[in-house]
Coordinates of C-alpha atoms in Angstrom, one line a residue:
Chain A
X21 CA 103.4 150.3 91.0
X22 CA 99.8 148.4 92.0
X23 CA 98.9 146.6 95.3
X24 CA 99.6 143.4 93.3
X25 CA 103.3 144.7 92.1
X26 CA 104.0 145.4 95.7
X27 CA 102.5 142.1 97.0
X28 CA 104.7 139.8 94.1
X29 CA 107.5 142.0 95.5
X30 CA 107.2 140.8 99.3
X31 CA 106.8 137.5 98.6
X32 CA 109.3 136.8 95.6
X33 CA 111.9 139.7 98.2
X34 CA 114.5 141.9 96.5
X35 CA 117.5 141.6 98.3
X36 CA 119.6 144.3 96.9
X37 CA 116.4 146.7 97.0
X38 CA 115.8 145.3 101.0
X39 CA 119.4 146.7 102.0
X40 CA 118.3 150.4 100.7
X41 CA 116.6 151.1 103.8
X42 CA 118.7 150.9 106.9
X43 CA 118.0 147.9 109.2
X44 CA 118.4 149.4 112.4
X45 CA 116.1 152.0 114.3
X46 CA 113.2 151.4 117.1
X47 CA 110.8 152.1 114.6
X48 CA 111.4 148.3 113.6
X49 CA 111.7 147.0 117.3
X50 CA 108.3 148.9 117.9
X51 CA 106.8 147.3 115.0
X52 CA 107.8 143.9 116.0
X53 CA 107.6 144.4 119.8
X54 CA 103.3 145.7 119.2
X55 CA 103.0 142.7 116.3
X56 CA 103.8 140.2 118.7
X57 CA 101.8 141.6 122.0
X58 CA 99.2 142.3 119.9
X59 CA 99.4 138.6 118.0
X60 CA 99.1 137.9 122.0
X61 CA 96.1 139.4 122.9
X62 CA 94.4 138.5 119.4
X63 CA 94.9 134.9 120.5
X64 CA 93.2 135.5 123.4
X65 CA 90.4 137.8 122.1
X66 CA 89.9 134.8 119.6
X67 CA 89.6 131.9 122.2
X68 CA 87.4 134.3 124.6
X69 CA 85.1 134.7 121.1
X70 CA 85.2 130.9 120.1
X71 CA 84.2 129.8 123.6
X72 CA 81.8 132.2 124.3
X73 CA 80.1 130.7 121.4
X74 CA 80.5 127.5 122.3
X75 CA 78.8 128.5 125.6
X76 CA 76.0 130.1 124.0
X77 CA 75.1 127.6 121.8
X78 CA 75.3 124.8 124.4
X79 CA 72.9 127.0 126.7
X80 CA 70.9 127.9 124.0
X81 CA 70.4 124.1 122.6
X82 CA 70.0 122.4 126.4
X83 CA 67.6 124.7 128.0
X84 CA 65.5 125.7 124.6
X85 CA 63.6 122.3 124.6
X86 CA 63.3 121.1 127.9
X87 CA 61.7 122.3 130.8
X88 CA 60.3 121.3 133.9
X89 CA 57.1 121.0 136.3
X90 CA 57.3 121.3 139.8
X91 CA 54.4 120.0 141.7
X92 CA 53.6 120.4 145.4
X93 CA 50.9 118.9 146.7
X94 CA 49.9 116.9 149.6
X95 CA 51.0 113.3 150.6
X96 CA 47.6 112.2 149.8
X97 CA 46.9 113.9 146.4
X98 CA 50.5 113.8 144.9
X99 CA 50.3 111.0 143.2
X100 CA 46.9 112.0 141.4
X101 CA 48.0 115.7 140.7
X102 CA 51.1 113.8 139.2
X103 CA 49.1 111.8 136.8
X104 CA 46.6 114.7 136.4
X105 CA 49.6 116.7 135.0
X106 CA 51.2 113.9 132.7
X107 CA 47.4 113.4 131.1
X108 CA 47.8 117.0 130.3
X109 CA 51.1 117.2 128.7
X110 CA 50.0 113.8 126.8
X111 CA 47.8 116.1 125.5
X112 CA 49.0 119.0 124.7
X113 CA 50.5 120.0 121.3
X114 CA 54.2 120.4 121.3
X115 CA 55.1 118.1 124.1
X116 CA 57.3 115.3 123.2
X117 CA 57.8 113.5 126.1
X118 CA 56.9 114.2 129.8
X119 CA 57.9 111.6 132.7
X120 CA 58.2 112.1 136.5
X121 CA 61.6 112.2 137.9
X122 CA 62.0 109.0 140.4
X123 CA 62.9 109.8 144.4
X124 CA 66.7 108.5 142.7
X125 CA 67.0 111.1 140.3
X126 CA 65.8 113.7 142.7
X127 CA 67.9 112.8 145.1
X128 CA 71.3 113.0 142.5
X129 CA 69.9 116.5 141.9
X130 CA 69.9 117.7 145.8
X131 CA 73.3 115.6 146.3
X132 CA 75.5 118.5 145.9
X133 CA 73.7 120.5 148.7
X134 CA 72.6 117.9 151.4
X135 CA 75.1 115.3 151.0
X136 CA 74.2 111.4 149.5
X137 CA 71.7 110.0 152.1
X138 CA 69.2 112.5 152.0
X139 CA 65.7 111.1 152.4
X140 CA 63.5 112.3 150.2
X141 CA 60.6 110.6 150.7
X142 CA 60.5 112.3 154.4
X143 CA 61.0 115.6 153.1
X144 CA 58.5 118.1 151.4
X145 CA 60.2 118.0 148.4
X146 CA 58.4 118.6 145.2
X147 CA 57.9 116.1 142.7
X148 CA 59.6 117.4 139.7
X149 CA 58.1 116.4 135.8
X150 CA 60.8 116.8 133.0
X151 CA 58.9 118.1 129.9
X152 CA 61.0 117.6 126.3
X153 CA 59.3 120.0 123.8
X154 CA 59.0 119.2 120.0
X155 CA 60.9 121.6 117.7
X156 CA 58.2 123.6 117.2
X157 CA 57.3 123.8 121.3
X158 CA 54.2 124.3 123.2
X159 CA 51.7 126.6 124.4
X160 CA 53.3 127.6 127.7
X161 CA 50.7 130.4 128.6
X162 CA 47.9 127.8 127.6
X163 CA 49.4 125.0 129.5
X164 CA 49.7 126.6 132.6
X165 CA 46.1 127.5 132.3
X166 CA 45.3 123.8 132.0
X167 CA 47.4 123.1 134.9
X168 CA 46.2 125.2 137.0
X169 CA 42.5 123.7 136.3
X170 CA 43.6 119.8 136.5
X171 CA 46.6 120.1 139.2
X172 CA 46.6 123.0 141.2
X173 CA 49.8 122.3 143.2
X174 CA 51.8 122.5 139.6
X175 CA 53.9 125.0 138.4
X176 CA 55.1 125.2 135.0
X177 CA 59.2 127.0 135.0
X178 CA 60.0 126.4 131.0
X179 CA 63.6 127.9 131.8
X180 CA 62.8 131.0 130.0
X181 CA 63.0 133.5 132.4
X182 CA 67.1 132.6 133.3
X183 CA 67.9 131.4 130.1
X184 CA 67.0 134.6 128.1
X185 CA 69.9 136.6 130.2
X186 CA 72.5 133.7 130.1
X187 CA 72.0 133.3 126.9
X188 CA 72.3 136.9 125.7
X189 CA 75.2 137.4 127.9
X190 CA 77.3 134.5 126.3
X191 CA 76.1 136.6 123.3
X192 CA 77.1 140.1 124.1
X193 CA 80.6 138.1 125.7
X194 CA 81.4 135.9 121.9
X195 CA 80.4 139.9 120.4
X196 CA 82.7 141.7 122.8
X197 CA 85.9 138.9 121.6
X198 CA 85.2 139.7 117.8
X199 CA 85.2 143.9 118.8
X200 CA 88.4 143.1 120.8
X201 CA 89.5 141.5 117.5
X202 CA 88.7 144.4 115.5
X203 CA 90.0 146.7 117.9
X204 CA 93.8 145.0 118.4
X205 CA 93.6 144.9 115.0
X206 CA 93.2 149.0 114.5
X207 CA 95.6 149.5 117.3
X208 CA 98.1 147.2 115.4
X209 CA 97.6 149.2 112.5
X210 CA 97.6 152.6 114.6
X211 CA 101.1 151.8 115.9
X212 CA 102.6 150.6 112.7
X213 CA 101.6 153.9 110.8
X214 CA 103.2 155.8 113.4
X215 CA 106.1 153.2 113.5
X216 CA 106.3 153.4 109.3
X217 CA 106.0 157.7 109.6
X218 CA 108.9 157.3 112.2
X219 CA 110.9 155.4 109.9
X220 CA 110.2 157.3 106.9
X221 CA 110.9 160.8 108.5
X222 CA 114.3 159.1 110.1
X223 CA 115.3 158.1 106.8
X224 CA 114.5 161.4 105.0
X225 CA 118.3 161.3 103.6
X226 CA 117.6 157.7 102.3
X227 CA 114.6 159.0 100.4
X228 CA 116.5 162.1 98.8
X229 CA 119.2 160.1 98.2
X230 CA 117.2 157.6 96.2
X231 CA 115.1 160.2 94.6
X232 CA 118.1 161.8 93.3
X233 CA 119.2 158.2 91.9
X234 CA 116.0 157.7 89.9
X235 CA 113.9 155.9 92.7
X236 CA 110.4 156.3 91.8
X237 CA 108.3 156.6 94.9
X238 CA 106.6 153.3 94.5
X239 CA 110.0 151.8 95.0
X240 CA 110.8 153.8 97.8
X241 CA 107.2 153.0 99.3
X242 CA 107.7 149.6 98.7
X243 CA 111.1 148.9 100.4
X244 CA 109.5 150.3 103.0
X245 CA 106.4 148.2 103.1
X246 CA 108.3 145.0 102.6
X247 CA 110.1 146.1 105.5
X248 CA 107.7 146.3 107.8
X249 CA 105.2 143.8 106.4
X250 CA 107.9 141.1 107.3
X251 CA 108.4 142.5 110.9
X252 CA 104.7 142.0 111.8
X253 CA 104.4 138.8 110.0
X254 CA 107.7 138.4 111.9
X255 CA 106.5 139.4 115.3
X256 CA 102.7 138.2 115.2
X257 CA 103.8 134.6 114.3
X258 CA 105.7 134.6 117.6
X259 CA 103.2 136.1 119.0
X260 CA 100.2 134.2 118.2
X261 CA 102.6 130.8 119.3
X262 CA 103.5 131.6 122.4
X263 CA 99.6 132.8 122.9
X264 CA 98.5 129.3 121.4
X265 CA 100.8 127.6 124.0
X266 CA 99.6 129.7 126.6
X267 CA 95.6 128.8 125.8
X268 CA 96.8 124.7 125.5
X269 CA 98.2 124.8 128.8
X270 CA 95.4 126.3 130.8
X271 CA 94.1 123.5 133.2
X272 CA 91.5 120.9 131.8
X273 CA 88.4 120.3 133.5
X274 CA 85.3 118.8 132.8
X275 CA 81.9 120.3 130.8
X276 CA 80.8 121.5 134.8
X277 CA 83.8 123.0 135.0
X278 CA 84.4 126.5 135.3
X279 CA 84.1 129.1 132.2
X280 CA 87.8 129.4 132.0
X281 CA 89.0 125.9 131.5
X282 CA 86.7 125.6 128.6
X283 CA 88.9 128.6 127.2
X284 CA 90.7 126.9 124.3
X285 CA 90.3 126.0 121.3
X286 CA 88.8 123.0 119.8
X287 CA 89.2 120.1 116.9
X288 CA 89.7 122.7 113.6
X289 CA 89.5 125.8 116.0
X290 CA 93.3 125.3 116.6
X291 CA 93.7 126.8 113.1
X292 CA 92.3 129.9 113.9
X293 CA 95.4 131.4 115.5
X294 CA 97.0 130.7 112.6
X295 CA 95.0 133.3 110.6
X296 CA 96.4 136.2 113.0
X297 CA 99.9 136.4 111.6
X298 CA 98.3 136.7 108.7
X299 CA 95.9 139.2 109.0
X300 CA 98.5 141.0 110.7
X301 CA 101.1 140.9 107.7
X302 CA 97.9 142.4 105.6
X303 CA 97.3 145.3 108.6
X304 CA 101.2 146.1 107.8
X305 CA 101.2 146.1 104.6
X306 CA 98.1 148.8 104.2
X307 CA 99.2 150.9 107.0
X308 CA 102.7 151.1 106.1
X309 CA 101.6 151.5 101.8
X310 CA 99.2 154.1 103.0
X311 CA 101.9 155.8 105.0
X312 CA 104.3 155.5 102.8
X313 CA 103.0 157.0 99.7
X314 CA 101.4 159.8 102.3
X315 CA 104.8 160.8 103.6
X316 CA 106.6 160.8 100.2
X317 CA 103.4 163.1 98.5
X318 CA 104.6 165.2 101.4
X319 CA 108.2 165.4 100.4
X320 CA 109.4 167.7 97.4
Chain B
X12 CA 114.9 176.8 79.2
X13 CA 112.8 180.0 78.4
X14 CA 111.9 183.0 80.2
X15 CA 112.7 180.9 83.6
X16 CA 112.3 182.0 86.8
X17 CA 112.3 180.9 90.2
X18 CA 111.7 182.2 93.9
X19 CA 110.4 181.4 97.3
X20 CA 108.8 184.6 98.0
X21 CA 108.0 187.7 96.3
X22 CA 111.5 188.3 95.6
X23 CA 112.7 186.0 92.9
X24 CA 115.9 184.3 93.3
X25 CA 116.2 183.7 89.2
X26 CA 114.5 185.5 86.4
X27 CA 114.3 185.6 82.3
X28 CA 116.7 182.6 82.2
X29 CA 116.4 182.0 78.5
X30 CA 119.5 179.1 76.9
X31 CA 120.0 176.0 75.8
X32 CA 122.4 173.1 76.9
X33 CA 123.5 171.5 73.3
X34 CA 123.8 168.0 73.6
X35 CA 127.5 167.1 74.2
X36 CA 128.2 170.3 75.0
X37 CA 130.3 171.6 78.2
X38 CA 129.2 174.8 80.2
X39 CA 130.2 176.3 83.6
X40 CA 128.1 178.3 85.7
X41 CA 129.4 180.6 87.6
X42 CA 128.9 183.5 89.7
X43 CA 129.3 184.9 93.5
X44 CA 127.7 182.4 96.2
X45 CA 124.1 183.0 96.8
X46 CA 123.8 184.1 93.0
X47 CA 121.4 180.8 92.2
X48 CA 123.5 178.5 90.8
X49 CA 122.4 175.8 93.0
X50 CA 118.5 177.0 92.3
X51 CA 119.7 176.8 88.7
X52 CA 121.0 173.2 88.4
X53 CA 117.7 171.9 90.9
X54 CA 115.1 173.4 87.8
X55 CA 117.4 171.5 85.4
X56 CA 116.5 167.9 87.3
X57 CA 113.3 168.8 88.2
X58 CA 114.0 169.4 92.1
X59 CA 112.4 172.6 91.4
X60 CA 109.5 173.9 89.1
X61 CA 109.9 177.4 87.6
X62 CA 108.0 179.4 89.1
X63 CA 107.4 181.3 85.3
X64 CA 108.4 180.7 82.0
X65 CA 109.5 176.8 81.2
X66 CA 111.8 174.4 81.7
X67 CA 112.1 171.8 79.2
X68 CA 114.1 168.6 80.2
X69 CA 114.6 166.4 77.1
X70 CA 112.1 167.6 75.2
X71 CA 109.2 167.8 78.1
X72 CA 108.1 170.3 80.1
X73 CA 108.9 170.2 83.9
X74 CA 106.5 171.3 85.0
X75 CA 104.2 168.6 83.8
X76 CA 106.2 166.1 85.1
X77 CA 104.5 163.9 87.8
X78 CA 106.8 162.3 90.0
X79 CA 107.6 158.8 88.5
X80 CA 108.7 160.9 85.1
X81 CA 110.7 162.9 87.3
X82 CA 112.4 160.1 88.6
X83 CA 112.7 158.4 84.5
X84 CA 113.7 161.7 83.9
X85 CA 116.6 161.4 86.6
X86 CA 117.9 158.2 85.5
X87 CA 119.2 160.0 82.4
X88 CA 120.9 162.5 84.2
X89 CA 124.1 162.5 86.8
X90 CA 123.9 164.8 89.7
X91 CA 127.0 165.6 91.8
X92 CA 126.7 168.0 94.7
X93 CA 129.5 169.5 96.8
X94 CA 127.8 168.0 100.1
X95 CA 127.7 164.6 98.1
X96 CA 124.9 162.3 100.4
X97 CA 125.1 159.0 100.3
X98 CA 123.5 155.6 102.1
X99 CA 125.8 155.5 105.1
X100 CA 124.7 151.8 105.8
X101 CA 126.3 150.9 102.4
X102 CA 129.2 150.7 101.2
X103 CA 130.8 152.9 99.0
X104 CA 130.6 149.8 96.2
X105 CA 126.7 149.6 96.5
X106 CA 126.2 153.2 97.0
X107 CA 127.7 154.1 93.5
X108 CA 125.4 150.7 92.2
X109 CA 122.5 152.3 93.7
X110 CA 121.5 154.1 90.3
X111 CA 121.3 150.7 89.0
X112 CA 119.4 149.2 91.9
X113 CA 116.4 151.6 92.1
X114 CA 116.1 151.2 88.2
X115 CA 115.6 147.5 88.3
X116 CA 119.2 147.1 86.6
X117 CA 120.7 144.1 87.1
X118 CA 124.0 144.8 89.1
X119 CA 125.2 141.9 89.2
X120 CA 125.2 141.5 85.3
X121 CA 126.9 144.6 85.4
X122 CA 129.8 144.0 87.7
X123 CA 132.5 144.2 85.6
X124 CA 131.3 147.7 84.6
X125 CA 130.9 148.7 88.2
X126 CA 134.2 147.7 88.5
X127 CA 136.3 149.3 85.7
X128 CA 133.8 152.7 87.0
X129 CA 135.3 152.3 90.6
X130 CA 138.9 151.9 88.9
X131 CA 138.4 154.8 86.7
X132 CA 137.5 157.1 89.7
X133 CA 140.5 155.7 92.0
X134 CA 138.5 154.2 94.4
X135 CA 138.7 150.1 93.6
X136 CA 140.9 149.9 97.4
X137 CA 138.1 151.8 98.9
X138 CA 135.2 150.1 97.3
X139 CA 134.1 148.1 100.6
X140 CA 134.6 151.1 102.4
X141 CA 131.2 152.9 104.0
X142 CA 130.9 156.3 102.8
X143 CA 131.4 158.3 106.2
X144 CA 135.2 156.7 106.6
X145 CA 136.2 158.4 103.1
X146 CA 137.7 161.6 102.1
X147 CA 136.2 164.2 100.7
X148 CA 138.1 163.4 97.8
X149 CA 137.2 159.9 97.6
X150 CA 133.6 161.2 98.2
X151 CA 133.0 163.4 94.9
X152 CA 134.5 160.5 93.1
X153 CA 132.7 158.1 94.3
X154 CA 129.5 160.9 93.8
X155 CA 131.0 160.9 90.2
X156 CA 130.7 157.2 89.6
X157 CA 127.5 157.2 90.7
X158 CA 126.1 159.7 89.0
X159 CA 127.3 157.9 85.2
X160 CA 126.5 155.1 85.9
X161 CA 123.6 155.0 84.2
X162 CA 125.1 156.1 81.2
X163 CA 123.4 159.9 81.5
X164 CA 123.1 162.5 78.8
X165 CA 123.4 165.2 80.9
X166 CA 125.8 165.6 84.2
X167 CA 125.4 168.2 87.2
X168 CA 128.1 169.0 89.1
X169 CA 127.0 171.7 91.9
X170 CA 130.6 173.0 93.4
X171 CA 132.7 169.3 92.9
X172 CA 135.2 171.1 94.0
X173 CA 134.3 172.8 97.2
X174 CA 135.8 170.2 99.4
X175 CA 139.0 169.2 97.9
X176 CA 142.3 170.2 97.6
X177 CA 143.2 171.3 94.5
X178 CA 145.4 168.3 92.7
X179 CA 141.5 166.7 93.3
X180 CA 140.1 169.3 91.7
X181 CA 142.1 168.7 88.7
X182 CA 141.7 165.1 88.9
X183 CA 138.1 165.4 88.8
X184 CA 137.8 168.0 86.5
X185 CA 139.9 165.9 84.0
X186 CA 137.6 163.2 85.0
X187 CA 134.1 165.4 83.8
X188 CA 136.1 166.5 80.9
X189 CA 136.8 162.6 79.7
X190 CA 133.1 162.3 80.2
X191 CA 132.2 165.2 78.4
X192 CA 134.6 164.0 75.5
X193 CA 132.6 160.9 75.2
X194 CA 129.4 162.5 74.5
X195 CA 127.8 163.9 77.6
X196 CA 126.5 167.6 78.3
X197 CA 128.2 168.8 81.2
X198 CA 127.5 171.3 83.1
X199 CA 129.6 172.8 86.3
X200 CA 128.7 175.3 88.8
X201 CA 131.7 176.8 90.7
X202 CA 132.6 180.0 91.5
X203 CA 136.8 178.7 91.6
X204 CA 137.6 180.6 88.2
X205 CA 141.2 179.1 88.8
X206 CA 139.5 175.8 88.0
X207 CA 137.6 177.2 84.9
X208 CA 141.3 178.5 83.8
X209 CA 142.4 175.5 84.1
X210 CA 140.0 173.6 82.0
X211 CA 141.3 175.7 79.1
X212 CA 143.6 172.8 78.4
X213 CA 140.9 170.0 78.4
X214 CA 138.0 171.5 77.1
X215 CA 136.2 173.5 74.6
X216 CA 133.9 175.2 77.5
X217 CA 131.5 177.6 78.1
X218 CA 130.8 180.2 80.7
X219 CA 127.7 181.3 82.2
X220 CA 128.4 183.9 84.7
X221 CA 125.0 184.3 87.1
X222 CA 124.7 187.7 88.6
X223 CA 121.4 189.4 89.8
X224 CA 119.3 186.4 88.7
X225 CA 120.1 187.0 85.8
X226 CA 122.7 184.8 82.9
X227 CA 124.8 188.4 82.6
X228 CA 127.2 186.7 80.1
X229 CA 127.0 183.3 78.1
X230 CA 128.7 182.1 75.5
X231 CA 132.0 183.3 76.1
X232 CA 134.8 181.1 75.1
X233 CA 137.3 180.2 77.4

């Protein structure tokens, strides 16, 4: 009988071939206890993948075209350096725009660590220049070249250096979630081979009895399969719910928030859970086939 | 079957096993226990492949026979062993439907058949009944029904009598011998040569005594 025999078969069901092979046994509360954790963790695995993404991306697109001059100077000469350095990003290729944070601005940026009335304007603070790059970007070795001819007390911090690792490691962390994927995935289909050998070798009476009848293997192989295919579906749809619940009732927070609130899913994402039942109804079905038909070559 | 024989080891069990079942005919095997007679009835559906010679099972060559022909093969023949096994989850009713089941039959077409097959072994107030709350009895019947009803050419019966007392074994044999009138090739291993005495009466029948491996005598007339 082919894969797509076998596939019409579990979703059209043969009820008097389905009560051939006994109900009962752990081998199917294994296979629907490990569908349904695993369904679980894939949820997770998913959200951890789709957010570290998200992450990634929203690092990636802030810090890649923006960066920032910090000038120190003295009281005297700030103001000159300042417009020293805005004639030279005027000029320079790849520079969009380039103003010079206000003593307002500044001050909403040091609020979180000195408190709301921090004056600035008696404090050494450096004047900070936000820079917005064109697509293509600038010439940062260049620039600070220039800078360092024109305003001395500037210092050019393009983000690079601590956006590289952040970066990558939202990278590496969205990799990690799709290996996790791949790896619940193999386990799922680790435990319901040895869940569908279980069976098979339990029912060894079944399978002589049925090969005695006239059961051709592939009928054998398929109660089997249908068996257990419905038990993961069965198990990983419960599963991936109560996993989707769990992920939309995490606490909200906002963007600054910490990583774990930004943990769900969002606008189509919420589909995405629903492919895990799914995918592991197709895991069943192979493992169990494959086991199947390995175990009856076996037996005479 | 020609020049057949059969053995785990060195040692064979069965050797030069050269006859022929005639269609409609009716043959008993038998022979002290351990001769081979179950070895000899498991080449004859393909449980086991001769280990020389050939075995040919309605005109091919078991030997050659991968396992989805073994199983076609099957389908035309009725198997009844003396430790009759059945689906214990079932009962009794869809255990003797089975046949028809795994063969993509529609059973419930057929359940006026299944029904008059139940009747005609005795067993229509058992028929919901799961096979480990039945006699022994009741089980070879029920073995019986199950193995005809697929309408087989050919029907097996490995020691039908072992477990049963011996107005069952009558009833039985007068059951294979009904069968046998209607066309099928029977053939009975048993080493109760009361019972083969006693199917004087019923049937024209033939006797294969197995002794050393070998069919010492065939073709004797009862």
């Amino acid at each position: 009988m082919s894969v797509w025999g076998d596939l019409v078969g579990l979703l059209r069901g043969e009820p008097q071939a389905d009560r051939v092979v006994p109900r009962s046994g752990q081998a199917a509360k294994l296979t629907l206890a490990v569908s349904g954790a695993m369904a679980f963790l894939a949820v997770f695995a998913l959200a951890l993948s789709l957010a570290s993404g998200r992450l990634a991306d929203r690092w990636s697109a802030a810090l890649a075209q923006s960066s920032t001059i910090r000038l120190s100077a003295p009281e005297a000469e700030i103001e000159a350096q300042t417009w020293a350095v805005l004639t030279v990003l005027e000029q320079t290729p790849g520079v969009d725009s380039a103003r010079a944070l206000s003593d307002d601005e500044q001050r909403a940026l040091l609020e979180p660590w000195f408190g709301p009335d921090l004056p600035v304007a008696d404090l050494p603070v450096p004047r900070l220049i936000e820079v917005i790059e064109t697509p293509e970007g600038y010439d940062s070795a260049g620039l600070r070249q220039r800078l360092a001819a024109e305003a001395p007390g500037a210092v050019l911090d393009d983000h690079t250096r601590w956006r590289r690792p952040l970066v990558a490691a939202a990278d590496r962390l969205r990799l990690l979630g799709w290996v996790s994927l791949g790896l619940i995935l193999a386990s799922t289909a680790a435990m319901i081979t040895l869940a569908a050998q279980a069976a098979l070798a339990s029912n060894e009476q079944v399978i002589r009895v049925m090969r005695l009848v006239g059961a051709r293997d592939a009928y054998i192989a398929r109660a089997f399969v249908r068996r257990f295919t419905r038990r993961a579906l069965t198990g990983a749809l419960a599963g991936a719910a109560l996993g989707t619940i769990a992920i939309a009732l995490l606490p909200r927070a906002a963007d600054e928030g910490a990583f774990l609130t930004g943990l769900g899913f969002q606008g189509v994402a919420w589909l995405w859970p629903l492919t895990i039942p799914a995918l592991a109804a197709f895991t069943a079905f192979w493992a169990t086939r494959i086991a199947a038909f390995r175990t009856l070559r076996g037996l005479r | 079957m020609q020049d057949a024989a059969f053995g785990y080891g060195a040692e064979p069990i069965l050797s030069a096993l050269s006859l022929r079942l005639a269609p409609g005919s009716f043959h008993f095997l038998t022979g002290p226990s351990g001769a081979g007679k179950t070895t000899f009835l498991k080449l004859c559906y393909a449980e086991l492949v001769a280990t020389a010679g050939s075995v040919t099972i309605f005109g091919e060559d078991a030997a050659t026979l991968d396992r989805d022909r073994i199983a076609l093969t099957r389908q035309r023949i009725g198997v009844v062993h003396q430790d009759c096994e059945f689906l214990d989850h079932l009962p009794i009713r869809e255990n003797i439907a089975l046949p028809l089941t795994v063969a993509g039959r529609d059973v419930q077409g057929n359940e006026a058949n299944l029904d008059e097959l139940i009747a005609w072994v005795g067993l229509s107030a058992r028929a919901h009944a799961r096979p480990p709350e039945l006699s022994g009895g009741e089980r070879q019947r029920a073995a019986l029904a199950r193995a005809i009803i697929m309408d087989p050419d050919l029907i097996l019966a490995d020691e039908p009598t072992g477990n049963v007392d011996w107005e069952m074994s009558l009833r039985l044999l007068q059951l294979l011998a009904e069968l046998n009138k209607m066309g099928k090739t029977v053939l009975i291993a048993t080493h109760d040569m009361a019972l083969i005495r006693a199917a004087k009466a019923q049937v024209q029948a033939r006797v294969l005594r197995l002794a050393g491996g070998h069919i010492s005598a065939a073709g004797a007339d009862l």
